[in-house]
mmCIF file of C-alpha atoms and ligand atoms in Angstrom:
data_model
loop_
_atom_site.group_PDB
_atom_site.id
_atom_site.type_symbol
_atom_site.label_atom_id
_atom_site.label_comp_id
_atom_site.label_asym_id
_atom_site.label_seq_id
_atom_site.Cartn_x
_atom_site.Cartn_y
_atom_site.Cartn_z
ATOM 1 C CA MET A 2 -1.755 -8.076 28.170
ATOM 2 C CA THR A 3 -2.186 -11.756 28.889
ATOM 3 C CA ASP A 4 -4.529 -13.377 26.489
ATOM 4 C CA ASN A 5 -5.716 -16.932 26.409
ATOM 5 C CA THR A 6 -8.463 -16.512 23.820
ATOM 6 C CA PRO A 7 -8.127 -18.975 20.946
ATOM 7 C CA ALA A 8 -6.355 -17.512 17.957
ATOM 8 C CA TYR A 9 -7.676 -17.487 14.414
ATOM 9 C CA SER A 10 -7.133 -20.863 12.836
ATOM 10 C CA GLY A 11 -8.185 -20.269 9.208
ATOM 11 C CA PRO A 12 -5.860 -20.268 6.205
ATOM 12 C CA GLU A 13 -3.220 -17.583 5.619
ATOM 13 C CA ARG A 14 -4.176 -15.002 3.035
ATOM 14 C CA VAL A 15 -2.495 -11.821 1.819
ATOM 15 C CA PHE A 16 -4.375 -8.578 1.097
ATOM 16 C CA SER A 17 -3.098 -5.159 0.083
ATOM 17 C CA GLY A 18 -4.134 -2.123 -1.928
ATOM 18 C CA MET A 19 -3.155 1.210 -3.428
ATOM 19 C CA GLN A 20 -5.188 4.283 -4.173
ATOM 20 C CA PRO A 21 -5.894 5.324 -7.759
ATOM 21 C CA SER A 22 -4.949 8.925 -7.094
ATOM 22 C CA GLY A 23 -1.848 10.271 -8.786
ATOM 23 C CA ASP A 24 0.980 8.367 -10.413
ATOM 24 C CA LEU A 25 2.743 5.511 -8.673
ATOM 25 C CA HIS A 26 6.301 6.257 -7.646
ATOM 26 C CA LEU A 27 9.433 4.436 -6.615
ATOM 27 C CA GLY A 28 8.271 4.352 -2.967
ATOM 28 C CA ASN A 29 5.126 2.444 -3.927
ATOM 29 C CA TYR A 30 7.185 0.084 -6.044
ATOM 30 C CA LEU A 31 9.956 -0.672 -3.539
ATOM 31 C CA GLY A 32 7.859 -0.327 -0.376
ATOM 32 C CA ALA A 33 4.966 -2.472 -1.527
ATOM 33 C CA LEU A 34 4.768 -3.824 -5.073
ATOM 34 C CA ILE A 35 7.952 -5.875 -5.193
ATOM 35 C CA ASN A 36 6.941 -7.574 -1.957
ATOM 36 C CA TRP A 37 3.476 -8.279 -3.355
ATOM 37 C CA VAL A 38 5.013 -10.041 -6.306
ATOM 38 C CA GLY A 39 7.221 -12.264 -4.143
ATOM 39 C CA LEU A 40 4.377 -13.265 -1.828
ATOM 40 C CA GLN A 41 2.530 -14.893 -4.710
ATOM 41 C CA ASP A 42 4.929 -17.834 -4.466
ATOM 42 C CA THR A 43 3.905 -18.680 -0.930
ATOM 43 C CA HIS A 44 0.381 -17.294 -0.406
ATOM 44 C CA ASP A 45 -3.046 -16.718 -1.872
ATOM 45 C CA CYS A 46 -2.946 -13.004 -2.584
ATOM 46 C CA ILE A 47 -5.622 -10.376 -3.129
ATOM 47 C CA TYR A 48 -4.517 -7.016 -4.535
ATOM 48 C CA CYS A 49 -7.094 -4.264 -4.654
ATOM 49 C CA VAL A 50 -7.263 -0.846 -6.316
ATOM 50 C CA VAL A 51 -8.819 1.116 -3.462
ATOM 51 C CA ASP A 52 -11.043 3.560 -5.313
ATOM 52 C CA LEU A 53 -13.340 4.002 -2.294
ATOM 53 C CA HIS A 54 -10.383 5.353 -0.371
ATOM 54 C CA ALA A 55 -9.517 7.705 -3.222
ATOM 55 C CA ILE A 56 -12.886 9.495 -3.006
ATOM 56 C CA THR A 57 -12.258 10.573 0.588
ATOM 57 C CA VAL A 58 -10.834 13.631 -1.186
ATOM 58 C CA PRO A 59 -12.429 15.088 -4.341
ATOM 59 C CA GLN A 60 -11.689 13.191 -7.594
ATOM 60 C CA ASP A 61 -12.525 13.954 -11.167
ATOM 61 C CA PRO A 62 -14.773 11.080 -12.395
ATOM 62 C CA GLU A 63 -12.964 10.475 -15.701
ATOM 63 C CA THR A 64 -9.558 10.648 -14.100
ATOM 64 C CA LEU A 65 -10.639 8.229 -11.386
ATOM 65 C CA ALA A 66 -11.677 5.593 -13.928
ATOM 66 C CA ARG A 67 -8.478 6.029 -15.931
ATOM 67 C CA GLN A 68 -6.268 5.903 -12.879
ATOM 68 C CA THR A 69 -7.998 2.785 -11.607
ATOM 69 C CA ARG A 70 -6.940 1.034 -14.826
ATOM 70 C CA GLU A 71 -3.494 2.571 -14.562
ATOM 71 C CA ILE A 72 -2.905 1.247 -11.043
ATOM 72 C CA ALA A 73 -4.133 -2.185 -12.103
ATOM 73 C CA ALA A 74 -1.715 -1.965 -15.051
ATOM 74 C CA ALA A 75 1.112 -1.150 -12.636
ATOM 75 C CA TYR A 76 0.282 -4.220 -10.548
ATOM 76 C CA LEU A 77 0.350 -6.471 -13.601
ATOM 77 C CA ALA A 78 3.432 -4.804 -15.088
ATOM 78 C CA SER A 79 5.332 -5.278 -11.815
ATOM 79 C CA GLY A 80 4.670 -9.011 -11.927
ATOM 80 C CA VAL A 81 1.355 -9.556 -10.163
ATOM 81 C CA ASP A 82 -0.201 -12.477 -12.032
ATOM 82 C CA PRO A 83 -3.975 -11.947 -12.320
ATOM 83 C CA GLU A 84 -4.589 -15.661 -12.670
ATOM 84 C CA ARG A 85 -2.702 -16.710 -9.576
ATOM 85 C CA SER A 86 -3.684 -13.647 -7.546
ATOM 86 C CA ILE A 87 -6.908 -11.660 -7.386
ATOM 87 C CA VAL A 88 -6.721 -8.123 -8.802
ATOM 88 C CA PHE A 89 -9.863 -5.991 -8.595
ATOM 89 C CA ALA A 90 -11.364 -2.574 -7.885
ATOM 90 C CA GLN A 91 -12.700 -2.110 -4.356
ATOM 91 C CA SER A 92 -15.988 -0.483 -5.468
ATOM 92 C CA SER A 93 -16.978 -3.595 -7.407
ATOM 93 C CA VAL A 94 -17.233 -5.761 -4.294
ATOM 94 C CA PRO A 95 -20.109 -4.859 -1.911
ATOM 95 C CA ALA A 96 -18.502 -6.436 1.171
ATOM 96 C CA HIS A 97 -16.169 -3.437 1.559
ATOM 97 C CA PHE A 98 -19.029 -0.955 1.969
ATOM 98 C CA GLU A 99 -20.975 -3.226 4.256
ATOM 99 C CA LEU A 100 -18.210 -4.294 6.614
ATOM 100 C CA ALA A 101 -16.963 -0.692 6.795
ATOM 101 C CA TRP A 102 -20.293 0.280 8.354
ATOM 102 C CA TYR A 103 -20.182 -2.514 10.928
ATOM 103 C CA PHE A 104 -16.619 -1.530 11.781
ATOM 104 C CA ASN A 105 -17.626 2.118 12.108
ATOM 105 C CA CYS A 106 -19.748 0.822 14.959
ATOM 106 C CA THR A 107 -16.864 -1.224 16.391
ATOM 107 C CA ALA A 108 -13.984 1.256 16.166
ATOM 108 C CA ARG A 109 -13.832 3.947 18.826
ATOM 109 C CA MET A 110 -13.516 7.699 18.172
ATOM 110 C CA GLY A 111 -10.376 7.860 20.276
ATOM 111 C CA TRP A 112 -8.627 5.209 18.209
ATOM 112 C CA VAL A 113 -9.367 6.933 14.930
ATOM 113 C CA GLU A 114 -8.532 10.377 16.304
ATOM 114 C CA ARG A 115 -4.983 9.205 16.942
ATOM 115 C CA MET A 116 -4.286 8.437 13.268
ATOM 116 C CA THR A 117 -1.472 10.667 12.040
ATOM 117 C CA GLN A 118 -2.346 10.270 8.347
ATOM 118 C CA PHE A 119 -5.700 11.977 8.935
ATOM 119 C CA LYS A 120 -3.985 14.838 10.720
ATOM 120 C CA ASP A 121 -1.475 15.173 7.866
ATOM 121 C CA LYS A 122 -4.050 14.978 5.103
ATOM 122 C CA ALA A 123 -6.711 17.122 6.736
ATOM 123 C CA GLY A 124 -4.146 19.749 7.692
ATOM 124 C CA LYS A 125 -5.198 22.813 9.646
ATOM 125 C CA ASP A 126 -8.705 22.763 8.273
ATOM 126 C CA ALA A 127 -9.856 19.421 9.699
ATOM 127 C CA GLU A 128 -13.408 20.734 10.111
ATOM 128 C CA ARG A 129 -13.725 20.824 6.338
ATOM 129 C CA ALA A 130 -12.349 17.344 5.696
ATOM 130 C CA SER A 131 -14.879 14.701 4.658
ATOM 131 C CA VAL A 132 -16.178 12.291 7.277
ATOM 132 C CA GLY A 133 -14.882 9.597 4.912
ATOM 133 C CA LEU A 134 -11.328 10.860 5.284
ATOM 134 C CA PHE A 135 -11.717 10.472 9.037
ATOM 135 C CA THR A 136 -13.031 6.914 8.866
ATOM 136 C CA TYR A 137 -10.584 5.964 6.074
ATOM 137 C CA PRO A 138 -8.629 3.539 8.303
ATOM 138 C CA VAL A 139 -11.865 1.818 9.337
ATOM 139 C CA LEU A 140 -12.589 1.107 5.675
ATOM 140 C CA GLN A 141 -9.051 -0.226 5.405
ATOM 141 C CA ALA A 142 -9.755 -2.680 8.238
ATOM 142 C CA ALA A 143 -12.900 -3.756 6.361
ATOM 143 C CA ASP A 144 -10.878 -4.328 3.158
ATOM 144 C CA ILE A 145 -8.582 -6.728 4.906
ATOM 145 C CA LEU A 146 -11.093 -8.525 7.083
ATOM 146 C CA ALA A 147 -13.780 -8.975 4.415
ATOM 147 C CA TYR A 148 -11.436 -11.758 3.265
ATOM 148 C CA LYS A 149 -10.159 -12.706 6.730
ATOM 149 C CA ALA A 150 -6.723 -11.823 5.394
ATOM 150 C CA THR A 151 -3.874 -12.605 7.779
ATOM 151 C CA HIS A 152 -0.949 -10.718 6.185
ATOM 152 C CA VAL A 153 -0.747 -7.229 4.732
ATOM 153 C CA PRO A 154 2.365 -6.141 2.802
ATOM 154 C CA VAL A 155 2.700 -2.335 2.970
ATOM 155 C CA GLY A 156 5.253 0.449 3.374
ATOM 156 C CA GLU A 157 6.155 1.694 6.807
ATOM 157 C CA ASP A 158 3.718 4.617 6.675
ATOM 158 C CA GLN A 159 0.836 2.142 6.994
ATOM 159 C CA LYS A 160 1.964 0.694 10.298
ATOM 160 C CA GLN A 161 -0.455 2.712 12.389
ATOM 161 C CA HIS A 162 -3.400 1.844 10.141
ATOM 162 C CA LEU A 163 -2.563 -1.833 10.488
ATOM 163 C CA GLU A 164 -2.530 -1.502 14.266
ATOM 164 C CA LEU A 165 -6.019 -0.053 14.047
ATOM 165 C CA SER A 166 -7.122 -2.996 11.872
ATOM 166 C CA ARG A 167 -5.885 -5.382 14.542
ATOM 167 C CA ASP A 168 -7.692 -3.435 17.257
ATOM 168 C CA VAL A 169 -10.924 -3.485 15.249
ATOM 169 C CA ALA A 170 -10.678 -7.247 14.622
ATOM 170 C CA ASP A 171 -9.933 -7.939 18.262
ATOM 171 C CA ARG A 172 -12.714 -5.688 19.506
ATOM 172 C CA PHE A 173 -15.265 -7.267 17.168
ATOM 173 C CA ASN A 174 -14.273 -10.753 18.317
ATOM 174 C CA ARG A 175 -14.654 -9.693 21.945
ATOM 175 C CA ASP A 176 -17.862 -7.658 21.545
ATOM 176 C CA PHE A 177 -19.590 -10.659 20.026
ATOM 177 C CA ASP A 178 -17.775 -13.189 22.149
ATOM 178 C CA ARG A 179 -16.408 -14.970 19.091
ATOM 179 C CA PRO A 180 -12.718 -15.517 19.842
ATOM 180 C CA GLY A 181 -10.714 -16.112 16.682
ATOM 181 C CA PHE A 182 -13.579 -15.098 14.372
ATOM 182 C CA PHE A 183 -11.451 -12.507 12.610
ATOM 183 C CA PRO A 184 -7.677 -12.927 12.378
ATOM 184 C CA LEU A 185 -5.559 -10.084 13.761
ATOM 185 C CA PRO A 186 -3.862 -9.127 10.484
ATOM 186 C CA GLU A 187 -0.098 -8.793 10.537
ATOM 187 C CA PRO A 188 1.734 -6.132 8.567
ATOM 188 C CA ILE A 189 4.599 -7.237 6.353
ATOM 189 C CA ILE A 190 6.933 -4.241 6.272
ATOM 190 C CA GLN A 191 10.294 -5.356 5.001
ATOM 191 C CA GLY A 192 13.484 -4.505 3.214
ATOM 192 C CA PRO A 193 15.437 -1.302 2.580
ATOM 193 C CA GLY A 194 12.520 -0.060 0.441
ATOM 194 C CA ALA A 195 9.982 0.113 3.287
ATOM 195 C CA ARG A 196 10.489 3.844 3.642
ATOM 196 C CA ILE A 197 11.746 5.670 0.543
ATOM 197 C CA MET A 198 12.325 9.379 1.104
ATOM 198 C CA SER A 199 11.993 12.442 -1.129
ATOM 199 C CA LEU A 200 14.975 12.995 -3.440
ATOM 200 C CA LYS A 201 14.948 16.634 -2.380
ATOM 201 C CA ASP A 202 14.582 16.210 1.377
ATOM 202 C CA GLY A 203 15.727 13.051 3.112
ATOM 203 C CA THR A 204 13.483 13.691 6.112
ATOM 204 C CA LYS A 205 10.217 13.625 4.122
ATOM 205 C CA LYS A 206 8.789 10.469 2.574
ATOM 206 C CA MET A 207 8.547 10.217 -1.200
ATOM 207 C CA SER A 208 4.927 11.024 -1.908
ATOM 208 C CA LYS A 209 2.610 11.608 -4.838
ATOM 209 C CA SER A 210 1.316 14.725 -3.146
ATOM 210 C CA ASP A 211 4.723 16.448 -3.024
ATOM 211 C CA PRO A 212 4.465 19.520 -5.291
ATOM 212 C CA SER A 213 8.021 18.999 -6.583
ATOM 213 C CA GLU A 214 8.275 16.521 -9.476
ATOM 214 C CA LEU A 215 11.997 16.262 -8.750
ATOM 215 C CA SER A 216 11.230 14.798 -5.334
ATOM 216 C CA ARG A 217 10.085 11.459 -6.757
ATOM 217 C CA ILE A 218 10.663 8.968 -9.541
ATOM 218 C CA ASN A 219 7.387 7.939 -11.133
ATOM 219 C CA LEU A 220 6.858 4.504 -12.606
ATOM 220 C CA ILE A 221 5.933 6.123 -15.910
ATOM 221 C CA ASP A 222 9.080 8.299 -16.123
ATOM 222 C CA ASP A 223 11.286 7.610 -19.140
ATOM 223 C CA ALA A 224 15.001 6.839 -18.867
ATOM 224 C CA ASP A 225 16.148 10.452 -19.361
ATOM 225 C CA THR A 226 13.771 11.747 -16.710
ATOM 226 C CA ILE A 227 14.896 9.107 -14.223
ATOM 227 C CA ALA A 228 18.559 9.929 -14.873
ATOM 228 C CA LYS A 229 17.892 13.661 -14.535
ATOM 229 C CA LYS A 230 16.024 13.273 -11.246
ATOM 230 C CA ILE A 231 18.832 11.180 -9.771
ATOM 231 C CA ARG A 232 21.448 13.650 -11.008
ATOM 232 C CA LYS A 233 19.549 16.468 -9.311
ATOM 233 C CA ALA A 234 18.900 14.551 -6.098
ATOM 234 C CA ARG A 235 20.140 16.339 -3.010
ATOM 235 C CA THR A 236 23.371 15.037 -1.495
ATOM 236 C CA ASP A 237 26.312 16.504 0.397
ATOM 237 C CA THR A 238 29.978 16.924 -0.438
ATOM 238 C CA ASP A 239 31.445 14.124 1.721
ATOM 239 C CA PRO A 240 32.403 10.828 0.128
ATOM 240 C CA ILE A 241 30.287 7.684 0.536
ATOM 241 C CA PRO A 242 30.954 6.071 3.934
ATOM 242 C CA GLY A 243 32.016 2.454 4.340
ATOM 243 C CA THR A 244 29.510 1.481 7.021
ATOM 244 C CA GLU A 245 25.881 2.129 7.935
ATOM 245 C CA GLU A 246 26.911 4.168 11.000
ATOM 246 C CA GLY A 247 28.499 6.605 8.553
ATOM 247 C CA LEU A 248 25.029 7.319 7.116
ATOM 248 C CA GLU A 249 23.808 8.826 10.377
ATOM 249 C CA GLY A 250 22.897 12.480 9.994
ATOM 250 C CA ARG A 251 23.031 12.131 6.181
ATOM 251 C CA PRO A 252 19.391 11.280 5.371
ATOM 252 C CA GLU A 253 19.655 11.995 1.637
ATOM 253 C CA VAL A 254 22.695 9.759 1.232
ATOM 254 C CA ASP A 255 21.077 7.070 3.367
ATOM 255 C CA ASN A 256 18.033 7.221 1.099
ATOM 256 C CA LEU A 257 19.999 6.882 -2.153
ATOM 257 C CA VAL A 258 21.956 3.955 -0.752
ATOM 258 C CA GLY A 259 18.683 2.373 0.397
ATOM 259 C CA ILE A 260 17.197 2.796 -3.090
ATOM 260 C CA PHE A 261 20.292 1.202 -4.607
ATOM 261 C CA ALA A 262 20.006 -1.714 -2.163
ATOM 262 C CA ALA A 263 16.279 -2.229 -2.724
ATOM 263 C CA LEU A 264 16.559 -2.093 -6.526
ATOM 264 C CA SER A 265 19.457 -4.526 -6.632
ATOM 265 C CA GLY A 266 18.171 -6.868 -3.926
ATOM 266 C CA ARG A 267 21.424 -6.362 -1.997
ATOM 267 C CA SER A 268 22.015 -5.043 1.521
ATOM 268 C CA LYS A 269 22.966 -1.450 2.276
ATOM 269 C CA SER A 270 26.272 -2.542 3.807
ATOM 270 C CA ASP A 271 27.108 -4.420 0.632
ATOM 271 C CA ILE A 272 26.484 -1.281 -1.449
ATOM 272 C CA LEU A 273 28.551 0.818 0.974
ATOM 273 C CA SER A 274 31.541 -1.471 0.751
ATOM 274 C CA GLU A 275 31.401 -1.244 -3.036
ATOM 275 C CA PHE A 276 31.270 2.572 -3.129
ATOM 276 C CA GLU A 277 33.252 3.455 0.022
ATOM 277 C CA GLY A 278 35.272 6.616 -0.406
ATOM 278 C CA GLN A 279 33.782 7.510 -3.797
ATOM 279 C CA GLY A 280 31.888 10.703 -4.565
ATOM 280 C CA PHE A 281 28.432 11.109 -6.012
ATOM 281 C CA GLY A 282 29.904 11.691 -9.459
ATOM 282 C CA ALA A 283 30.435 7.935 -9.589
ATOM 283 C CA PHE A 284 27.524 6.770 -7.441
ATOM 284 C CA LYS A 285 24.694 8.682 -9.115
ATOM 285 C CA PRO A 286 25.285 7.430 -12.680
ATOM 286 C CA ALA A 287 25.509 3.860 -11.369
ATOM 287 C CA LEU A 288 22.232 4.326 -9.489
ATOM 288 C CA ALA A 289 20.573 5.915 -12.537
ATOM 289 C CA GLU A 290 21.646 2.996 -14.705
ATOM 290 C CA LEU A 291 20.298 0.490 -12.194
ATOM 291 C CA ALA A 292 17.003 2.378 -11.838
ATOM 292 C CA VAL A 293 16.485 2.597 -15.583
ATOM 293 C CA GLU A 294 17.341 -1.064 -16.000
ATOM 294 C CA SER A 295 14.917 -2.151 -13.265
ATOM 295 C CA LEU A 296 12.024 0.194 -13.993
ATOM 296 C CA GLY A 297 12.274 0.242 -17.793
ATOM 297 C CA PRO A 298 10.565 -3.107 -18.363
ATOM 298 C CA VAL A 299 7.829 -2.218 -15.845
ATOM 299 C CA THR A 300 7.205 1.129 -17.555
ATOM 300 C CA ASN A 301 7.094 -0.458 -21.002
ATOM 301 C CA GLU A 302 4.675 -3.136 -19.902
ATOM 302 C CA MET A 303 2.467 -0.527 -18.212
ATOM 303 C CA ARG A 304 2.366 1.466 -21.446
ATOM 304 C CA ARG A 305 1.515 -1.644 -23.455
ATOM 305 C CA LEU A 306 -1.324 -2.507 -21.086
ATOM 306 C CA MET A 307 -2.701 1.031 -21.082
ATOM 307 C CA ASN A 308 -2.921 0.786 -24.860
ATOM 308 C CA ASP A 309 -4.962 -2.373 -24.481
ATOM 309 C CA PRO A 310 -7.357 -1.635 -21.626
ATOM 310 C CA ALA A 311 -9.422 -4.714 -22.524
ATOM 311 C CA GLU A 312 -6.755 -6.910 -20.964
ATOM 312 C CA ILE A 313 -6.823 -4.858 -17.759
ATOM 313 C CA ASP A 314 -10.615 -4.884 -17.695
ATOM 314 C CA ARG A 315 -10.697 -8.651 -18.053
ATOM 315 C CA ALA A 316 -8.369 -9.031 -15.079
ATOM 316 C CA LEU A 317 -10.447 -6.611 -12.983
ATOM 317 C CA GLU A 318 -13.711 -8.313 -13.885
ATOM 318 C CA SER A 319 -12.587 -11.813 -13.112
ATOM 319 C CA GLY A 320 -10.848 -10.524 -9.982
ATOM 320 C CA ALA A 321 -14.065 -8.905 -8.735
ATOM 321 C CA GLU A 322 -15.980 -12.097 -9.275
ATOM 322 C CA ARG A 323 -13.443 -14.155 -7.346
ATOM 323 C CA ALA A 324 -13.259 -11.518 -4.589
ATOM 324 C CA ARG A 325 -17.041 -11.610 -4.205
ATOM 325 C CA ALA A 326 -16.988 -15.393 -4.021
ATOM 326 C CA ILE A 327 -14.635 -15.214 -1.017
ATOM 327 C CA SER A 328 -16.173 -12.240 0.778
ATOM 328 C CA GLU A 329 -19.884 -13.065 0.408
ATOM 329 C CA PRO A 330 -19.899 -16.153 2.646
ATOM 330 C CA ILE A 331 -17.800 -14.222 5.183
ATOM 331 C CA MET A 332 -20.371 -11.419 5.155
ATOM 332 C CA ASP A 333 -23.167 -13.953 5.690
ATOM 333 C CA GLU A 334 -21.343 -15.148 8.771
ATOM 334 C CA VAL A 335 -20.769 -11.584 9.996
ATOM 335 C CA ARG A 336 -24.470 -10.718 9.684
ATOM 336 C CA GLN A 337 -25.324 -13.788 11.674
ATOM 337 C CA VAL A 338 -22.773 -12.958 14.372
ATOM 338 C CA ILE A 339 -24.191 -9.426 14.695
ATOM 339 C CA GLY A 340 -27.711 -10.850 14.954
ATOM 340 C CA PHE A 341 -29.510 -9.268 12.028
ATOM 341 C CA TRP A 342 -32.991 -10.498 11.352
ATOM 342 C CA ARG A 343 -33.457 -12.755 8.388
ATOM 343 C CA PRO A 344 -36.645 -14.459 7.196
HETATM 344 P P1 AMP B 16 -0.459 5.001 -1.403
HETATM 345 O O1 AMP B 16 0.254 5.556 -2.549
HETATM 346 O O2 AMP B 16 -0.506 5.920 -0.224
HETATM 347 O O3 AMP B 16 -1.797 4.398 -1.758
HETATM 348 O O4 AMP B 16 0.453 3.795 -0.908
HETATM 349 C C1 AMP B 16 0.476 2.541 -1.531
HETATM 350 C C2 AMP B 16 1.529 1.658 -0.889
HETATM 351 O O5 AMP B 16 2.841 2.198 -1.107
HETATM 352 C C3 AMP B 16 1.410 1.506 0.635
HETATM 353 O O6 AMP B 16 1.735 0.187 0.995
HETATM 354 C C4 AMP B 16 2.419 2.480 1.162
HETATM 355 O O7 AMP B 16 2.886 2.125 2.435
HETATM 356 C C5 AMP B 16 3.519 2.361 0.128
HETATM 357 N N1 AMP B 16 4.322 3.600 0.080
HETATM 358 C C6 AMP B 16 3.876 4.840 -0.253
HETATM 359 N N2 AMP B 16 4.878 5.745 -0.191
HETATM 360 C C7 AMP B 16 5.992 5.055 0.186
HETATM 361 C C8 AMP B 16 7.357 5.426 0.413
HETATM 362 N N3 AMP B 16 7.785 6.683 0.260
HETATM 363 N N4 AMP B 16 8.224 4.451 0.777
HETATM 364 C C9 AMP B 16 7.815 3.163 0.919
HETATM 365 N N5 AMP B 16 6.545 2.755 0.724
HETATM 366 C C10 AMP B 16 5.635 3.673 0.355
HETATM 367 N N1 LIG B 17 -4.220 3.127 3.107
HETATM 368 C C1 LIG B 17 -3.376 2.451 2.162
HETATM 369 C C2 LIG B 17 -2.377 3.476 1.594
HETATM 370 O O1 LIG B 17 -2.627 4.638 1.538
HETATM 371 C C3 LIG B 17 -4.151 1.825 1.030
HETATM 372 C C4 LIG B 17 -5.047 0.737 1.522
HETATM 373 C C5 LIG B 17 -6.410 0.756 1.587
HETATM 374 C C6 LIG B 17 -4.639 -0.527 2.004
HETATM 375 N N2 LIG B 17 -6.887 -0.400 2.043
HETATM 376 C C7 LIG B 17 -5.840 -1.229 2.318
HETATM 377 C C8 LIG B 17 -3.400 -1.119 2.176
HETATM 378 C C9 LIG B 17 -5.804 -2.508 2.850
HETATM 379 C C10 LIG B 17 -3.378 -2.422 2.722
HETATM 380 C C11 LIG B 17 -4.568 -3.097 3.056
HETATM 381 O O2 LIG B 17 -1.345 3.089 1.179
#
């Protein structure tokens, strides 16, 4: 498509979020969180606990409130600085609800019907899924664009949702003949941690909804549990190959090597040259040690914060205030662009 419409010219801004449903796992940490932390050095960042997304499937009210704090604690424990960055709960900023409605009128049924996450989550009984689960990616577009965010660090599974966000932004700009009004947000999907797979099946992504606890490492797991899960991770009987081509057809091995690389900040080929020819009897204990060493401080800090929820609440409150201060003027502009009456 040739396009000569002026591009967005506002400042760069980072936005991302995680749902407060279930415990965070190594995939969330390596796919998203560690990138969030690094981006604070170069960008203004907004990190949201997306509780409105969580209620697209039933949630227990008390658990929802506790998990919202827990996810915020995980952000802080991983190194998100609530003074430099904005950390808040989605439901405490009205712009998300409002812009989601406008975007429900911008997005097209066909676009949303293509989303594979809805098909996966709704399963065979899509007729019984909530309407909210269907329009979930439209709310995600609203999250990002309520701040005119330009960059969105996520794991690979969010790629399709980000494409929808770009389509929504572009369509809105065109429908109202306001080229460059919204930026077309770019995903940041990077590093060997962008797609961490189940420890029990290298073809399935590590997920909080997997019924097997052994399939994932949770951020709150203690050292013994982490070591046990790595010991029990599925592998094969061949030795570790020396090159990345040697990982083809060995998804479980590929995954463990990728986890090693992501945790150590090294490349997969570097890890392979270190372990070439060795068996898993040597590799797994080394990986377990690295995982415990990297996650231990995060886990401890999360526990400390959960014992002092006042600190988390302060971060969420000030974050909400700062998020409202950015999104409210943007929403004023949006209402004007749409043409709503005002006295
Ligand atoms: P969710 O837990 O679905 O709210 O996801 C929160 C963030 O973690 C998103 O950016 C996801 O893309 C990322 N994520 C979730 N699972 C994985 C995984 N197995 N590997 C890499 N990133 C993941
Ligand atoms: N859908 C994302 C996930 O499941 C969470 C999310 C909601 C999000 N709103 C967002 C991620 C905005 C990035 C930007 O992981």
